[in-house]
PDB file of C-alpha atoms in Angstrom:
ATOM      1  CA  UNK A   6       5.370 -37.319 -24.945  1.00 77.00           C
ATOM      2  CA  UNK A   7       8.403 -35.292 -26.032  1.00 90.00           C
ATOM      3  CA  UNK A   8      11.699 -35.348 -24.492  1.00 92.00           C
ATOM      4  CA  UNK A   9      11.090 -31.617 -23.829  1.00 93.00           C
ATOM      5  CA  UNK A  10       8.462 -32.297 -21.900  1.00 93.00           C
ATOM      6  CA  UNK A  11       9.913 -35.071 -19.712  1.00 92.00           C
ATOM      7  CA  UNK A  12      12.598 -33.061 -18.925  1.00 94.00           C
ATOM      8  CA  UNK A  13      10.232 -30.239 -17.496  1.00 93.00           C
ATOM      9  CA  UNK A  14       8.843 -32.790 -15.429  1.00 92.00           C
ATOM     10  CA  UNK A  15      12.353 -33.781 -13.795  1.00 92.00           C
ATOM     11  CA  UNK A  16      13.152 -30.192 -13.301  1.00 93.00           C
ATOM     12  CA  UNK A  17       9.550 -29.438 -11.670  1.00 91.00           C
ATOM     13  CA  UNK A  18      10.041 -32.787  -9.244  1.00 92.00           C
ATOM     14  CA  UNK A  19      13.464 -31.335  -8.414  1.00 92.00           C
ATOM     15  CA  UNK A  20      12.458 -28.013  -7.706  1.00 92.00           C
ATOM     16  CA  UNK A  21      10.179 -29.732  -5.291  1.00 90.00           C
ATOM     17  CA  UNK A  22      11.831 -32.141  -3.755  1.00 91.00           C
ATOM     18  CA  UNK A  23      15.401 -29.984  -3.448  1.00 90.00           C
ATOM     19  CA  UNK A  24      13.425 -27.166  -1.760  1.00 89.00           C
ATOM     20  CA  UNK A  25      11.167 -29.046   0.702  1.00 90.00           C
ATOM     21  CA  UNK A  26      11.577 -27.003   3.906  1.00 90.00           C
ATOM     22  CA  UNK A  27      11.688 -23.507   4.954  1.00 90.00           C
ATOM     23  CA  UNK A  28      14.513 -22.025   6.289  1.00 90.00           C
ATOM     24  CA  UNK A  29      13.091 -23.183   9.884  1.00 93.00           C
ATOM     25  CA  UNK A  30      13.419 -26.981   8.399  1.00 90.00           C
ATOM     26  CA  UNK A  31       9.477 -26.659   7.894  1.00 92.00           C
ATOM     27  CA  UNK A  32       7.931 -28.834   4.806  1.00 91.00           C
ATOM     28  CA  UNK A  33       6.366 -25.915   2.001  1.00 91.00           C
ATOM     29  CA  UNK A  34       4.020 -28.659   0.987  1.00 92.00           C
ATOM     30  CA  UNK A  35       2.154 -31.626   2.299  1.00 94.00           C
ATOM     31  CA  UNK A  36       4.006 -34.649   3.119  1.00 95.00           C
ATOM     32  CA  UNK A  37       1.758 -36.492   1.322  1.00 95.00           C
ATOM     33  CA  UNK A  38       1.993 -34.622  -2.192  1.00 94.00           C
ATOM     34  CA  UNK A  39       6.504 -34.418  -1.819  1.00 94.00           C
ATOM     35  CA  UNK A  40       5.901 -38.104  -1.558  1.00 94.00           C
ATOM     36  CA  UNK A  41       4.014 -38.465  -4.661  1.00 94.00           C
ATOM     37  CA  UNK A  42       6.390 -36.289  -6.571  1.00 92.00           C
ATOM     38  CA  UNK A  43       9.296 -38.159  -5.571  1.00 92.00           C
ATOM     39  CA  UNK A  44       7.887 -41.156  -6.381  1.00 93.00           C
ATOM     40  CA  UNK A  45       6.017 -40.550  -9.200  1.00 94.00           C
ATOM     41  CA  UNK A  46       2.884 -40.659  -8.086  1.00 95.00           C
ATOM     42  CA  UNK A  47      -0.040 -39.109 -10.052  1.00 95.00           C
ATOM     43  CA  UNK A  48      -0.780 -36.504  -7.000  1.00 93.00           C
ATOM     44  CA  UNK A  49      -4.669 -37.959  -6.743  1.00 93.00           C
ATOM     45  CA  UNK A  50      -5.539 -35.695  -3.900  1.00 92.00           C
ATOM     46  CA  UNK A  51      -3.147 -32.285  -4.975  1.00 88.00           C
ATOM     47  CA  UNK A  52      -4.510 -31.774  -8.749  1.00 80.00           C
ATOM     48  CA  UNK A  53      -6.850 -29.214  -7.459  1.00 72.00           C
ATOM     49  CA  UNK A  54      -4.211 -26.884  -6.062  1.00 61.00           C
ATOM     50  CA  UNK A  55      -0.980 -28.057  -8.015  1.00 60.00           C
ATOM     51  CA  UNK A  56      -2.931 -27.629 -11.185  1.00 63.00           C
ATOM     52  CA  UNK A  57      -6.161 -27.151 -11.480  1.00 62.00           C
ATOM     53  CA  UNK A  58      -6.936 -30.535 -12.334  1.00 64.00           C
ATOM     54  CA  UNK A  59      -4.996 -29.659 -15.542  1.00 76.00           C
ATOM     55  CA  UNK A  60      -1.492 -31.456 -15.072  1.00 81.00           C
ATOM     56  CA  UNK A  61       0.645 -30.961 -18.056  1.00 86.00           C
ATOM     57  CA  UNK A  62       2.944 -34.069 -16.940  1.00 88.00           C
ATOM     58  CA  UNK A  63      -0.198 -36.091 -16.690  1.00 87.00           C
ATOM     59  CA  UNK A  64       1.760 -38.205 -18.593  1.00 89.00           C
ATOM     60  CA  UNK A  65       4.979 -38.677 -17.028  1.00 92.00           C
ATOM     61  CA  UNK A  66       4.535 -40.045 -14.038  1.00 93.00           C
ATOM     62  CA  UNK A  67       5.666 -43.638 -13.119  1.00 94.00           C
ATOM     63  CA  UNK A  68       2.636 -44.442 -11.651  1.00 97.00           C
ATOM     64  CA  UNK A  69      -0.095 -43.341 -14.036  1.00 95.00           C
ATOM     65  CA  UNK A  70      -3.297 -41.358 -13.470  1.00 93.00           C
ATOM     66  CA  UNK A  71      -5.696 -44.039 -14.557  1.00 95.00           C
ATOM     67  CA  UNK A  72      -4.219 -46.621 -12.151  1.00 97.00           C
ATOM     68  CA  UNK A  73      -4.060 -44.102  -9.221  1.00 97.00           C
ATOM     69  CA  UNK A  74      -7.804 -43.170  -9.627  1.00 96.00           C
ATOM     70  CA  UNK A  75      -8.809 -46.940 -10.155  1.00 97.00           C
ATOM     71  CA  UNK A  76      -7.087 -48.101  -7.003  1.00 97.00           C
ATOM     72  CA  UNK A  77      -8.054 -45.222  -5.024  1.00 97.00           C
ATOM     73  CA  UNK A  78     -11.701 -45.271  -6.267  1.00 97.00           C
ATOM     74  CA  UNK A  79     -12.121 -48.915  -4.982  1.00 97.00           C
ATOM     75  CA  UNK A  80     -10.540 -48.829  -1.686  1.00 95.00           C
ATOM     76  CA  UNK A  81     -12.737 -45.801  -1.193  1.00 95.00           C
ATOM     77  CA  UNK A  82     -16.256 -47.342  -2.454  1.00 96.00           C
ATOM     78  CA  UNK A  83     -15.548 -50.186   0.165  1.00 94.00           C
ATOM     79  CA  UNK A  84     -14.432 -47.594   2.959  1.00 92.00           C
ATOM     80  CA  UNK A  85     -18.116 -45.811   2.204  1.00 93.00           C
ATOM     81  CA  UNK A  86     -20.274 -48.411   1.656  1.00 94.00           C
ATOM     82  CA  UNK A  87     -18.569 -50.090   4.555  1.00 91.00           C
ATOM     83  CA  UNK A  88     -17.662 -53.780   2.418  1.00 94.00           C
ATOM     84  CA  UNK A  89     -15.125 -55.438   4.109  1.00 93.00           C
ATOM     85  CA  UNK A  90     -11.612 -54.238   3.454  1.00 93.00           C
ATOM     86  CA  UNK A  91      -9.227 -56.737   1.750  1.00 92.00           C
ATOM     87  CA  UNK A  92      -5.467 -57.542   2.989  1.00 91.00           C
ATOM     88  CA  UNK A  93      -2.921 -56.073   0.814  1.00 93.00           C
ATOM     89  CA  UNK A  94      -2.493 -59.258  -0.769  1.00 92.00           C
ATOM     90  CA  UNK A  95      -6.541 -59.588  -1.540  1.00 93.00           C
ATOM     91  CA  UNK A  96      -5.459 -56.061  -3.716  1.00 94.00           C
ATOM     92  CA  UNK A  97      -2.232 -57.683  -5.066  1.00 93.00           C
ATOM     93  CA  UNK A  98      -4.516 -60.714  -6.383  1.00 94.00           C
ATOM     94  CA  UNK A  99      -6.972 -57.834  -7.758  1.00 96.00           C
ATOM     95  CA  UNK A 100      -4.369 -55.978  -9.672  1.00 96.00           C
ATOM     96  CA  UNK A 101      -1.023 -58.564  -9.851  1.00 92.00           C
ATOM     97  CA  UNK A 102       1.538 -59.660  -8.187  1.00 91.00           C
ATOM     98  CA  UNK A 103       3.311 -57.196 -10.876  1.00 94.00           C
ATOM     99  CA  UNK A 104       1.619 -54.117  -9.432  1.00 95.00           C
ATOM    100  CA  UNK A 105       3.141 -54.746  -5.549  1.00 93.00           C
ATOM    101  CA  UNK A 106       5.439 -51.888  -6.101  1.00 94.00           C
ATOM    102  CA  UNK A 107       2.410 -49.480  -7.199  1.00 97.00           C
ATOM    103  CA  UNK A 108       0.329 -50.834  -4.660  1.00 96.00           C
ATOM    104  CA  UNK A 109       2.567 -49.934  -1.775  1.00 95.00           C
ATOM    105  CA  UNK A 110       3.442 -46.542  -3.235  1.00 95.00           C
ATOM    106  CA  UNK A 111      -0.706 -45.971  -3.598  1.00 97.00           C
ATOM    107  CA  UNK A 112      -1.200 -47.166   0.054  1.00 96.00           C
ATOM    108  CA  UNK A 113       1.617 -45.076   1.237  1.00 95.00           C
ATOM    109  CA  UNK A 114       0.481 -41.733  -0.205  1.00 96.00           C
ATOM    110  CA  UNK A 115      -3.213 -42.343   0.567  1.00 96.00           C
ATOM    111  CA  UNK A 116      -1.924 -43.053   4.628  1.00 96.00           C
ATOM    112  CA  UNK A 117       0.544 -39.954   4.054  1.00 96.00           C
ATOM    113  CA  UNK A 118      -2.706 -37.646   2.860  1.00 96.00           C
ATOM    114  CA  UNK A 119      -4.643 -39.306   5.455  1.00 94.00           C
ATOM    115  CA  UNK A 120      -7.636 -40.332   2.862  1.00 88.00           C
ATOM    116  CA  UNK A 121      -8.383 -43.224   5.131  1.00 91.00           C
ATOM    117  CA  UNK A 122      -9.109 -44.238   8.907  1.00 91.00           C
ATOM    118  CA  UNK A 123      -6.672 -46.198  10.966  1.00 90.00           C
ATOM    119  CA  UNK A 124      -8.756 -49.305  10.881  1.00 90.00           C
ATOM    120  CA  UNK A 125      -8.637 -49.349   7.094  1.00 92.00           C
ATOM    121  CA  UNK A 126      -4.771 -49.229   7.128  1.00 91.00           C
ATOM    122  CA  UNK A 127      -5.015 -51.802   9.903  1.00 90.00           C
ATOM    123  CA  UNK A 128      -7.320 -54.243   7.761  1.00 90.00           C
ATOM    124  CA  UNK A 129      -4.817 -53.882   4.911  1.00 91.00           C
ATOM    125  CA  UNK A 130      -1.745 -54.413   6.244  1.00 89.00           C
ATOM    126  CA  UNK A 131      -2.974 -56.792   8.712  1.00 86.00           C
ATOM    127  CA  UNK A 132      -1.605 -59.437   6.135  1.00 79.00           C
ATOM    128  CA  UNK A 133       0.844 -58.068   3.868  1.00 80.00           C
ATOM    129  CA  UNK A 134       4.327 -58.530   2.699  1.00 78.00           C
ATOM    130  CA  UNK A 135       7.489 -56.868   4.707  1.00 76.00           C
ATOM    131  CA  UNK A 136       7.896 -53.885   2.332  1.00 76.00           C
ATOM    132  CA  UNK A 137       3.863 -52.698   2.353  1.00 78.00           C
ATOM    133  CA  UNK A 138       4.746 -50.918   5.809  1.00 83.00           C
ATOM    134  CA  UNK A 139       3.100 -48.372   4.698  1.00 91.00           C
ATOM    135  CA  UNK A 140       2.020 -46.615   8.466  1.00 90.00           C
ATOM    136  CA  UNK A 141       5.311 -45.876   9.312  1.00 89.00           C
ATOM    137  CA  UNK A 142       6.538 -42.612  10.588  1.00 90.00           C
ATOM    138  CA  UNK A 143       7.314 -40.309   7.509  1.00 90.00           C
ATOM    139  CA  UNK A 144      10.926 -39.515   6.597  1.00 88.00           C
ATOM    140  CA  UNK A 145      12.999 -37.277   4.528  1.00 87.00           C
ATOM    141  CA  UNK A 146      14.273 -40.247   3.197  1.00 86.00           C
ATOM    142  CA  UNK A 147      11.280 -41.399   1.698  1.00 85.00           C
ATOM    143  CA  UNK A 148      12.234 -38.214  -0.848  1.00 85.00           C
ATOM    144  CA  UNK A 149      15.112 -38.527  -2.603  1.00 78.00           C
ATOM    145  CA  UNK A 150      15.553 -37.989  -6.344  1.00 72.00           C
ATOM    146  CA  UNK A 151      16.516 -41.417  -7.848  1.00 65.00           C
TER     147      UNK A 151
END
C-alpha cells in the first residue's frame, strides 16, 4: 500500500464525511455507509454502489474486508438457519477479547444498515459490555474524522 494511496483514502473519507447533508441538513448517503467510512469500516453492504465491488482502498481500512465478511457471514448463517444467536460476549470469545472494538463497530453498522431483525440485536446485546450499545439512536457524532 503506498502512501499515495492512503492519502486518497483520507481525502475520499473526508469528502464524505465533511459533506454529509444537503443544504436542507438531509444525509446524501445512508447512515449506515457515513458510519462505516468514518470508522473505517470495510462498507460490507455499499460495495455494490460505492464501487462496484471493486474498492481501490480495499486495503486501507481499519477494519479489514476479510474480518467484516467473516463476522457478518456468521451472524447471518445463524439469523437464516435460525441457530440460536450468541451474546456479544459468546462473539468476543469467538473472535477475542482483542477484537471488542471491531466487534462493536461490525454490530453497529450492521444495526445502522438494518441487515438484522430487532430480536437479533436484542439476543446480542442482551449480555454485553457498556460500550456494545450498539441500538442507539444514530448521531452526527458518531462521524467525526479522528
Amino acid at each position: 500500500m503506498t502512501t499515495e494511496l492512503i492519502a486518497l483514502y483520507h481525502l475520499h473519507r473526508y469528502q464524505i464525511i465533511l459533506n454529509m447533508k444537503n443544504s436542507n441538513g438531509i444525509y446524501q448517503l445512508p447512515v449506515a455507509y457515513l458510519y462505516s467510512v468514518a470508522n473505517n469500516i470495510f462498507p460490507y453492504f455499499h460495495t455494490n454502489w460505492c464501487c462496484d465491488d471493486n474498492d481501490p482502498y480495499q486495503d486501507c481500512y481499519t477494519i479489514n474486508k476479510d474480518f467484516v465478511t467473516e463476522v457478518i457471514e456468521y451472524m447471518d448463517d445463524l439469523w437464516i438457519h435460525s441457530k440460536p444467536i450468541p451474546t456479544f460476549y459468546d462473539l468476543e470469545s469467538k473472535y477475542t477479547k482483542e477484537y471488542r472494538c471491531e466487534l462493536v463497530a461490525i454490530l453497529r453498522y450492521c444495526y445502522l444498515h438494518q441487515g438484522f431483525d430487532e430480536n437479533f440485536y436484542k439476543a446480542i446485546t442482551e449480555r454485553s459490555p457498556c460500550e456494545a450499545n450498539i441500538c442507539m439512536k444514530f448521531s452526527d457524532d458518531e462521524l467525526l474524522l479522528l
